[in-house]
Amino acid sequence: MPSDVTPDPMDHPLVFGQRMQVFRTRRGMSRTVLAGLLGKSPSWVKQVENGTLHTPGLPMILRVAEVLRVRNLGELTGDQTMPVDLFIGPGHAKLPAVRDAIDDFPFAADREAPSAAHLSARLASAWSARHSAPNHREVIGGLLPGLIRDAQLAVRQADRAPERRAAQAVLAEVYGLSQFFLAYQPDSALLWRAAERGMVAAQESEDPHAIGVAAWLTAQAHRDSGPAHFDAADAVTLKTLRHLTPLLPDASDDVRAIAGALQFEAGYTAARRGDTGSAWNRWDTARKVAKRLPADYYHPATSFSRAVMGAHAVTVAVELHAGGESVRQAAKADARTIPSRPRRARHRIEEARGYQLDGQPEAALATLDKAYEAAPETIRYNGYARRIILEETESKSQVHRRRAAELAVKIGVLAA
């Protein structure tokens, strides 16, 4: 192997520190940045990587895995008896059917496609069902295959340009819904395929709302790929905002909401970078957009609304690793105002991250219990929740260990 080739972290002889260095380098992260995110010094990172310090305990291994977005702990530790997937949940039983629909290539003569209006009504019903269901992947996993195929067919059968653009707009948003089903499942290539097809369909539609939703989802996909992709996330977000801004004075609530959601996404990425000023400035800009929306408005794809801004503030504080501020923001946010069960569960997980950052593991576990009550599938697929639970199974407190173990069994991380 040439000396300048990065070794494969699955190569058995590599020890923990070397594996950590490989993943850090692949993420485009400096030792200083990794150290800051772990609450350690750059010299500590260097000593772990060069083997001067021994492999840290499980709680720190879990934090390293979270920061570096290492999905399987076995890849980081070299111990294949530890095949815990942090950021990939269990493959859902309906995943093959959704995959087949996305990969299908319907011919225009197969059958008559439903109208764009009919598809839009079905899409709205699917979003409503997702928000009200505790096991939301089960629900939309059953609806998506038919919806995807019908939307694909509608595009192919559209004869006139206006009809084709309308069908493309619906297809783009159907691909958007599919990404909520595919996220954190063991087929990242399929997720990216849906994201890219959604963006192409949105651009073909020329519909501002469809373009905004596709950009919002694409920016998240880039950001979740690690620090090396933050610039790509910002490029998508800011370019789309420049496209939408001139349209906002006469825009619908949905278009104004997606612009607000994109403002927050820019703040979210800034928080991931550690840019406190930009993160909170973007959050405040988004909050002002939300205040101009009707009090009961709730965007189906992004959850953008007045109700979600408190939850967004918790997320910003958590991503900035500000434990005390996270707890203060959590105290101000009212989860009960969030009408979506999966989004409410996601907020509870963010609150739990804040409590753990603030040194309150008991409150973190109690909050994760609330997340499970709201939407079991959300916590089951969430890497941050899985990390907190696994970390607390190693707690010095017997009470914490027992409570964490019970949660771990519920979400399938540990066997009963």
Coordinates of C-alpha atoms in Angstrom, one line a residue:
M1 CA 0.0 0.0 0.0
P2 CA 1.5 3.5 -0.9
S3 CA 2.4 5.5 2.2
D4 CA 0.0 8.3 1.4
V5 CA -3.1 6.0 1.3
T6 CA -5.4 6.3 4.3
P7 CA -5.7 2.9 5.9
D8 CA -9.1 1.2 6.2
P9 CA -10.3 1.4 9.8
M10 CA -11.7 -2.1 9.4
D11 CA -8.1 -3.4 8.9
H12 CA -7.7 -5.6 12.1
P13 CA -4.2 -4.5 13.3
L14 CA -5.3 -0.9 13.8
V15 CA -5.9 0.0 17.4
F16 CA -8.5 2.4 18.8
G17 CA -6.4 5.6 18.5
Q18 CA -5.4 4.9 14.9
R19 CA -9.0 4.2 14.0
M20 CA -10.1 7.5 15.7
Q21 CA -7.5 9.3 13.6
V22 CA -8.7 7.7 10.4
F23 CA -12.3 8.7 11.0
R24 CA -11.3 12.2 12.2
T25 CA -9.3 12.7 9.0
R26 CA -12.1 11.4 6.8
R27 CA -14.5 13.8 8.4
G28 CA -12.1 16.7 7.7
M29 CA -11.8 17.5 11.4
S30 CA -8.7 18.9 13.1
R31 CA -7.5 17.6 16.5
T32 CA -8.3 21.0 18.0
V33 CA -12.0 20.8 16.8
L34 CA -12.4 17.2 17.9
A35 CA -10.9 18.0 21.3
G36 CA -13.3 20.9 21.8
L37 CA -16.3 18.8 20.9
L38 CA -15.2 16.1 23.4
G39 CA -14.3 18.6 26.2
K40 CA -10.6 17.5 26.0
S41 CA -7.3 19.1 25.0
P42 CA -5.7 18.7 21.6
S43 CA -2.8 17.0 23.3
W44 CA -5.2 14.4 24.8
V45 CA -6.4 13.6 21.2
K46 CA -2.9 13.4 20.0
Q47 CA -1.8 11.0 22.8
V48 CA -4.8 8.8 22.2
E49 CA -4.1 8.7 18.5
N50 CA -0.4 7.8 18.9
G51 CA -1.1 5.3 21.6
T52 CA 0.6 7.1 24.5
L53 CA -2.8 7.0 26.2
H54 CA -4.8 3.7 26.4
T55 CA -8.2 3.3 24.9
P56 CA -10.7 5.4 27.0
G57 CA -13.8 3.9 28.7
L58 CA -17.1 3.2 27.0
P59 CA -18.7 6.7 27.8
M60 CA -15.8 8.5 26.0
I61 CA -15.8 5.9 23.1
L62 CA -19.5 6.7 22.6
R63 CA -18.9 10.4 22.6
V64 CA -16.1 10.0 20.0
A65 CA -18.4 7.9 17.9
E66 CA -21.2 10.5 18.1
V67 CA -18.9 13.4 17.2
L68 CA -17.2 11.5 14.3
R69 CA -20.6 10.0 13.2
V70 CA -19.1 6.5 13.3
R71 CA -22.1 4.3 12.9
N72 CA -20.8 1.0 14.2
L73 CA -18.8 0.9 17.4
G74 CA -17.0 -2.2 16.2
E75 CA -15.4 -0.1 13.4
L76 CA -14.0 2.3 16.0
T77 CA -12.9 -0.1 18.6
G78 CA -11.8 -3.0 16.3
D79 CA -13.8 -5.3 18.6
Q80 CA -16.3 -7.0 16.3
T81 CA -18.1 -8.4 19.4
M82 CA -19.3 -4.8 19.8
P83 CA -21.4 -4.3 16.6
V84 CA -23.6 -1.5 18.0
D85 CA -25.0 0.8 15.3
L86 CA -25.4 4.2 16.8
F87 CA -26.6 6.3 13.9
I88 CA -28.3 3.5 11.9
G89 CA -31.5 2.0 13.4
P90 CA -32.9 -1.4 12.5
G91 CA -34.0 -1.9 9.0
H92 CA -37.7 -1.5 8.9
A93 CA -39.8 -4.4 7.5
K94 CA -41.3 -2.0 4.9
L95 CA -37.9 -0.8 3.6
P96 CA -37.7 -3.3 0.7
A97 CA -41.1 -2.2 -0.6
V98 CA -40.2 1.5 -0.4
R99 CA -36.8 0.8 -2.1
D100 CA -38.6 -1.1 -4.9
A101 CA -40.9 1.8 -5.5
I102 CA -38.1 4.4 -5.6
D103 CA -36.1 2.2 -8.0
D104 CA -39.1 1.3 -10.2
F105 CA -39.4 2.7 -13.7
P106 CA -43.1 2.9 -14.6
F107 CA -44.0 3.2 -18.3
A108 CA -46.6 5.8 -19.2
A109 CA -48.9 3.2 -20.8
D110 CA -49.1 1.0 -17.7
R111 CA -52.3 2.6 -16.4
E112 CA -53.9 6.0 -16.0
A113 CA -52.2 8.1 -13.3
P114 CA -54.1 10.0 -10.7
S115 CA -54.3 13.8 -11.0
A116 CA -51.8 16.1 -9.3
A117 CA -54.6 17.3 -7.1
H118 CA -55.5 13.8 -6.0
L119 CA -51.9 13.1 -5.3
S120 CA -51.5 16.3 -3.3
A121 CA -54.5 15.3 -1.1
R122 CA -53.0 11.8 -0.5
L123 CA -49.7 13.4 0.4
A124 CA -51.4 15.7 2.9
S125 CA -53.1 12.7 4.5
A126 CA -49.8 10.9 4.7
W127 CA -48.2 13.8 6.5
S128 CA -51.1 14.0 8.9
A129 CA -50.9 10.3 9.6
R130 CA -47.1 10.5 10.2
H131 CA -47.5 13.3 12.7
S132 CA -50.2 11.6 14.7
A133 CA -48.6 8.1 14.8
P134 CA -46.2 6.8 17.5
N135 CA -44.9 4.3 15.0
H136 CA -44.7 6.7 12.1
R137 CA -42.4 4.6 9.9
E138 CA -44.8 1.8 10.0
V139 CA -47.6 4.1 8.9
I140 CA -45.9 6.0 6.1
G141 CA -44.0 2.8 5.0
G142 CA -47.3 1.4 4.1
L143 CA -48.4 4.5 2.2
L144 CA -45.2 5.4 0.3
P145 CA -44.9 2.6 -2.3
G146 CA -48.2 3.4 -4.0
L147 CA -47.7 7.2 -3.6
I148 CA -44.2 7.1 -5.1
R149 CA -45.3 5.0 -8.1
D150 CA -48.4 7.1 -8.8
A151 CA -46.4 10.3 -8.6
Q152 CA -43.8 8.9 -10.9
L153 CA -46.5 7.9 -13.4
A154 CA -48.2 11.2 -13.2
V155 CA -45.0 12.9 -14.3
R156 CA -44.6 10.5 -17.2
Q157 CA -48.2 10.9 -18.4
A158 CA -48.3 14.7 -18.2
D159 CA -48.7 16.1 -21.8
R160 CA -48.8 19.8 -21.2
A161 CA -46.0 21.8 -19.5
P162 CA -48.2 23.1 -16.6
E163 CA -49.5 19.6 -15.8
R164 CA -46.0 18.3 -15.9
R165 CA -44.7 21.0 -13.5
A166 CA -47.5 20.3 -11.1
A167 CA -46.8 16.6 -11.2
Q168 CA -43.1 17.2 -10.6
A169 CA -43.9 19.4 -7.6
V170 CA -45.9 16.6 -6.0
L171 CA -43.3 14.0 -6.9
A172 CA -40.5 16.1 -5.3
E173 CA -42.5 16.4 -2.0
V174 CA -43.3 12.6 -2.1
Y175 CA -39.5 12.0 -2.3
G176 CA -39.3 14.4 0.6
L177 CA -41.7 12.3 2.7
S178 CA -39.8 9.2 1.8
Q179 CA -36.6 10.7 3.3
F180 CA -38.3 10.8 6.7
F181 CA -38.9 7.1 6.4
L182 CA -35.4 6.3 5.0
A183 CA -33.4 8.4 7.5
Y184 CA -31.1 6.4 9.8
Q185 CA -32.0 3.1 8.1
P186 CA -29.3 0.8 6.7
D187 CA -29.3 2.1 3.1
S188 CA -27.7 5.5 3.0
A189 CA -27.3 5.2 -0.8
L190 CA -31.1 5.0 -1.2
L191 CA -31.6 8.0 1.0
W192 CA -29.2 10.1 -1.2
R193 CA -30.9 8.7 -4.3
A194 CA -34.3 10.0 -3.0
A195 CA -32.8 13.3 -2.0
E196 CA -31.2 13.9 -5.4
R197 CA -34.3 12.8 -7.3
G198 CA -36.4 15.1 -5.1
M199 CA -34.1 18.1 -5.9
V200 CA -34.3 17.4 -9.7
A201 CA -38.1 17.1 -9.6
A202 CA -38.4 20.3 -7.6
Q203 CA -36.2 22.2 -10.0
E204 CA -38.2 20.9 -12.9
S205 CA -41.4 22.0 -11.2
E206 CA -40.2 25.6 -10.7
D207 CA -42.5 25.5 -7.6
P208 CA -40.9 27.6 -4.8
H209 CA -42.3 25.5 -2.0
A210 CA -41.1 22.2 -3.6
I211 CA -37.7 23.7 -4.2
G212 CA -37.5 24.9 -0.6
V213 CA -38.4 21.6 0.9
A214 CA -35.9 19.7 -1.4
A215 CA -33.2 22.2 -0.4
W216 CA -34.0 21.9 3.3
L217 CA -33.6 18.1 3.1
T218 CA -30.5 18.2 1.0
A219 CA -28.8 20.6 3.4
Q220 CA -29.5 18.3 6.3
A221 CA -28.1 15.3 4.4
H222 CA -24.9 17.3 3.7
R223 CA -24.6 18.5 7.3
D224 CA -25.1 15.0 8.7
S225 CA -22.2 13.8 6.5
G226 CA -19.7 15.6 8.8
P227 CA -17.8 18.9 9.0
A228 CA -16.2 18.4 5.6
H229 CA -19.7 18.9 4.1
F230 CA -20.8 21.9 6.1
D231 CA -19.9 24.3 3.3
A232 CA -22.1 22.2 0.9
A233 CA -25.0 22.4 3.4
D234 CA -24.6 26.2 3.6
A235 CA -24.3 26.6 -0.2
V236 CA -27.6 24.8 -0.7
T237 CA -29.4 26.7 2.1
L238 CA -28.2 30.2 1.2
K239 CA -28.6 29.8 -2.5
T240 CA -32.2 28.7 -2.0
L241 CA -32.9 31.6 0.4
R242 CA -31.6 34.0 -2.3
H243 CA -34.0 32.4 -4.8
L244 CA -37.0 32.6 -2.4
T245 CA -36.5 36.0 -0.8
P246 CA -37.8 38.1 -3.7
L247 CA -40.9 36.0 -3.7
L248 CA -41.8 36.3 -0.1
P249 CA -43.9 39.5 0.0
D250 CA -46.7 37.8 -2.1
A251 CA -45.9 34.2 -1.0
S252 CA -48.2 31.7 0.7
D253 CA -47.7 30.7 4.3
D254 CA -46.0 27.4 3.2
V255 CA -43.4 29.3 1.2
R256 CA -42.7 31.8 4.0
A257 CA -42.4 28.9 6.4
I258 CA -39.9 27.0 4.3
A259 CA -37.8 30.2 4.0
G260 CA -38.0 30.4 7.8
A261 CA -37.0 26.7 8.1
L262 CA -34.0 27.4 5.8
Q263 CA -32.9 30.3 8.0
F264 CA -32.9 28.0 11.0
E265 CA -31.0 25.3 9.0
A266 CA -28.2 27.9 8.4
G267 CA -28.2 28.5 12.2
Y268 CA -28.1 24.8 12.9
T269 CA -25.0 24.4 10.7
A270 CA -23.4 27.4 12.3
A271 CA -24.0 25.8 15.7
R272 CA -22.3 22.6 14.5
R273 CA -19.3 24.7 13.5
G274 CA -19.3 26.3 17.0
D275 CA -20.1 29.8 15.6
T276 CA -22.3 31.0 18.4
G277 CA -23.1 34.5 17.0
S278 CA -24.2 33.3 13.6
A279 CA -26.2 30.4 15.1
W280 CA -28.3 32.6 17.4
N281 CA -28.7 35.3 14.8
R282 CA -30.1 32.9 12.3
W283 CA -32.4 31.4 15.0
D284 CA -33.7 34.9 15.8
T285 CA -34.3 35.6 12.1
A286 CA -36.3 32.4 11.8
R287 CA -38.2 33.2 15.0
K288 CA -39.3 36.5 13.4
V289 CA -40.5 34.7 10.4
A290 CA -42.5 32.3 12.6
K291 CA -44.1 35.1 14.5
R292 CA -45.6 36.4 11.2
L293 CA -47.3 33.1 10.5
P294 CA -50.8 32.3 11.9
A295 CA -50.7 31.1 15.5
D296 CA -52.0 27.6 14.6
Y297 CA -49.8 27.2 11.5
Y298 CA -47.6 24.0 11.3
H299 CA -45.5 23.2 8.2
P300 CA -45.9 19.4 7.5
A301 CA -42.4 18.6 6.3
T302 CA -40.2 20.9 8.4
S303 CA -42.5 21.4 11.5
F304 CA -41.7 25.1 11.1
S305 CA -44.1 27.1 13.2
R306 CA -44.3 29.3 16.3
A307 CA -44.6 26.1 18.4
V308 CA -41.3 24.7 17.3
M309 CA -39.0 27.7 17.8
G310 CA -38.5 26.8 21.5
A311 CA -37.4 23.4 20.5
H312 CA -35.0 24.9 17.9
A313 CA -33.5 27.0 20.6
V314 CA -32.7 23.9 22.6
T315 CA -31.1 22.4 19.5
V316 CA -28.8 25.4 19.0
A317 CA -27.7 25.4 22.6
V318 CA -27.0 21.7 22.5
E319 CA -25.0 21.8 19.3
L320 CA -23.0 24.6 20.8
H321 CA -22.3 22.2 23.8
A322 CA -23.7 24.8 26.2
G323 CA -25.2 22.6 28.9
G324 CA -26.6 25.3 31.1
E325 CA -28.1 27.3 28.2
S326 CA -29.6 24.0 26.9
V327 CA -31.4 23.5 30.2
R328 CA -32.6 27.1 30.4
Q329 CA -34.0 26.9 26.8
A330 CA -35.6 23.6 27.6
A331 CA -37.4 25.1 30.6
K332 CA -38.8 27.8 28.3
A333 CA -39.9 25.5 25.5
D334 CA -43.3 23.8 25.8
A335 CA -43.2 20.4 24.2
R336 CA -47.0 20.1 24.5
T337 CA -47.5 22.8 21.9
I338 CA -45.8 20.7 19.2
P339 CA -48.6 18.8 17.5
S340 CA -46.4 16.1 15.8
R341 CA -45.6 13.1 17.9
P342 CA -42.3 12.3 16.2
R343 CA -41.2 15.9 16.3
R344 CA -42.2 16.1 20.0
A345 CA -40.1 13.0 20.6
R346 CA -37.2 14.5 18.8
H347 CA -37.4 17.6 21.0
R348 CA -37.4 15.4 24.1
I349 CA -34.2 13.8 22.9
E350 CA -32.6 17.2 22.4
E351 CA -33.7 18.1 25.9
A352 CA -32.1 14.9 27.2
R353 CA -28.8 15.8 25.4
G354 CA -28.9 19.2 27.2
Y355 CA -29.5 17.6 30.6
Q356 CA -26.6 15.3 30.1
L357 CA -24.3 18.1 29.0
D358 CA -25.4 19.9 32.2
G359 CA -24.4 16.9 34.3
Q360 CA -28.0 15.8 35.0
P361 CA -28.1 12.1 33.8
E362 CA -31.2 11.3 35.8
A363 CA -33.2 14.1 34.1
A364 CA -31.8 13.0 30.8
L365 CA -33.1 9.4 31.2
A366 CA -36.5 10.7 32.5
T367 CA -36.8 12.9 29.4
L368 CA -35.9 10.0 27.1
D369 CA -38.7 8.0 28.7
K370 CA -41.0 10.9 27.6
A371 CA -39.6 10.6 24.1
Y372 CA -40.4 6.9 24.0
E373 CA -43.9 7.6 25.2
A374 CA -44.4 10.2 22.4
A375 CA -43.0 8.1 19.5
P376 CA -41.0 4.9 20.1
E377 CA -39.7 4.7 16.5
T378 CA -38.1 8.1 16.8
I379 CA -36.0 7.2 19.8
R380 CA -35.3 3.8 18.4
Y381 CA -33.6 5.3 15.3
N382 CA -31.9 8.2 17.0
G383 CA -28.1 8.0 17.5
Y384 CA -28.0 10.6 20.2
A385 CA -30.6 8.9 22.3
R386 CA -28.8 5.5 21.9
R387 CA -25.5 7.0 22.9
I388 CA -26.9 8.6 26.1
I389 CA -28.7 5.3 27.1
L390 CA -25.6 3.1 26.4
E391 CA -23.4 5.6 28.3
E392 CA -25.6 5.5 31.3
T393 CA -25.6 1.7 31.4
E394 CA -22.0 2.2 32.6
S395 CA -23.0 4.7 35.3
K396 CA -21.6 4.4 38.8
S397 CA -25.2 4.8 40.0
Q398 CA -27.1 1.5 40.2
V399 CA -30.4 3.4 39.8
H400 CA -29.2 5.0 36.6
R401 CA -27.8 1.7 35.3
R402 CA -31.1 0.0 35.8
R403 CA -33.2 2.7 34.3
A404 CA -30.8 3.0 31.3
A405 CA -30.8 -0.8 30.8
E406 CA -34.6 -0.8 30.8
L407 CA -34.7 1.9 28.1
A408 CA -32.0 0.0 26.1
V409 CA -34.1 -3.1 26.1
K410 CA -37.2 -1.0 25.0
I411 CA -35.4 0.5 22.0
G412 CA -33.6 -2.7 21.0
V413 CA -30.0 -1.8 21.9
L414 CA -29.8 -4.5 24.5
A415 CA -31.5 -7.9 24.5
A416 CA -34.2 -8.5 27.1

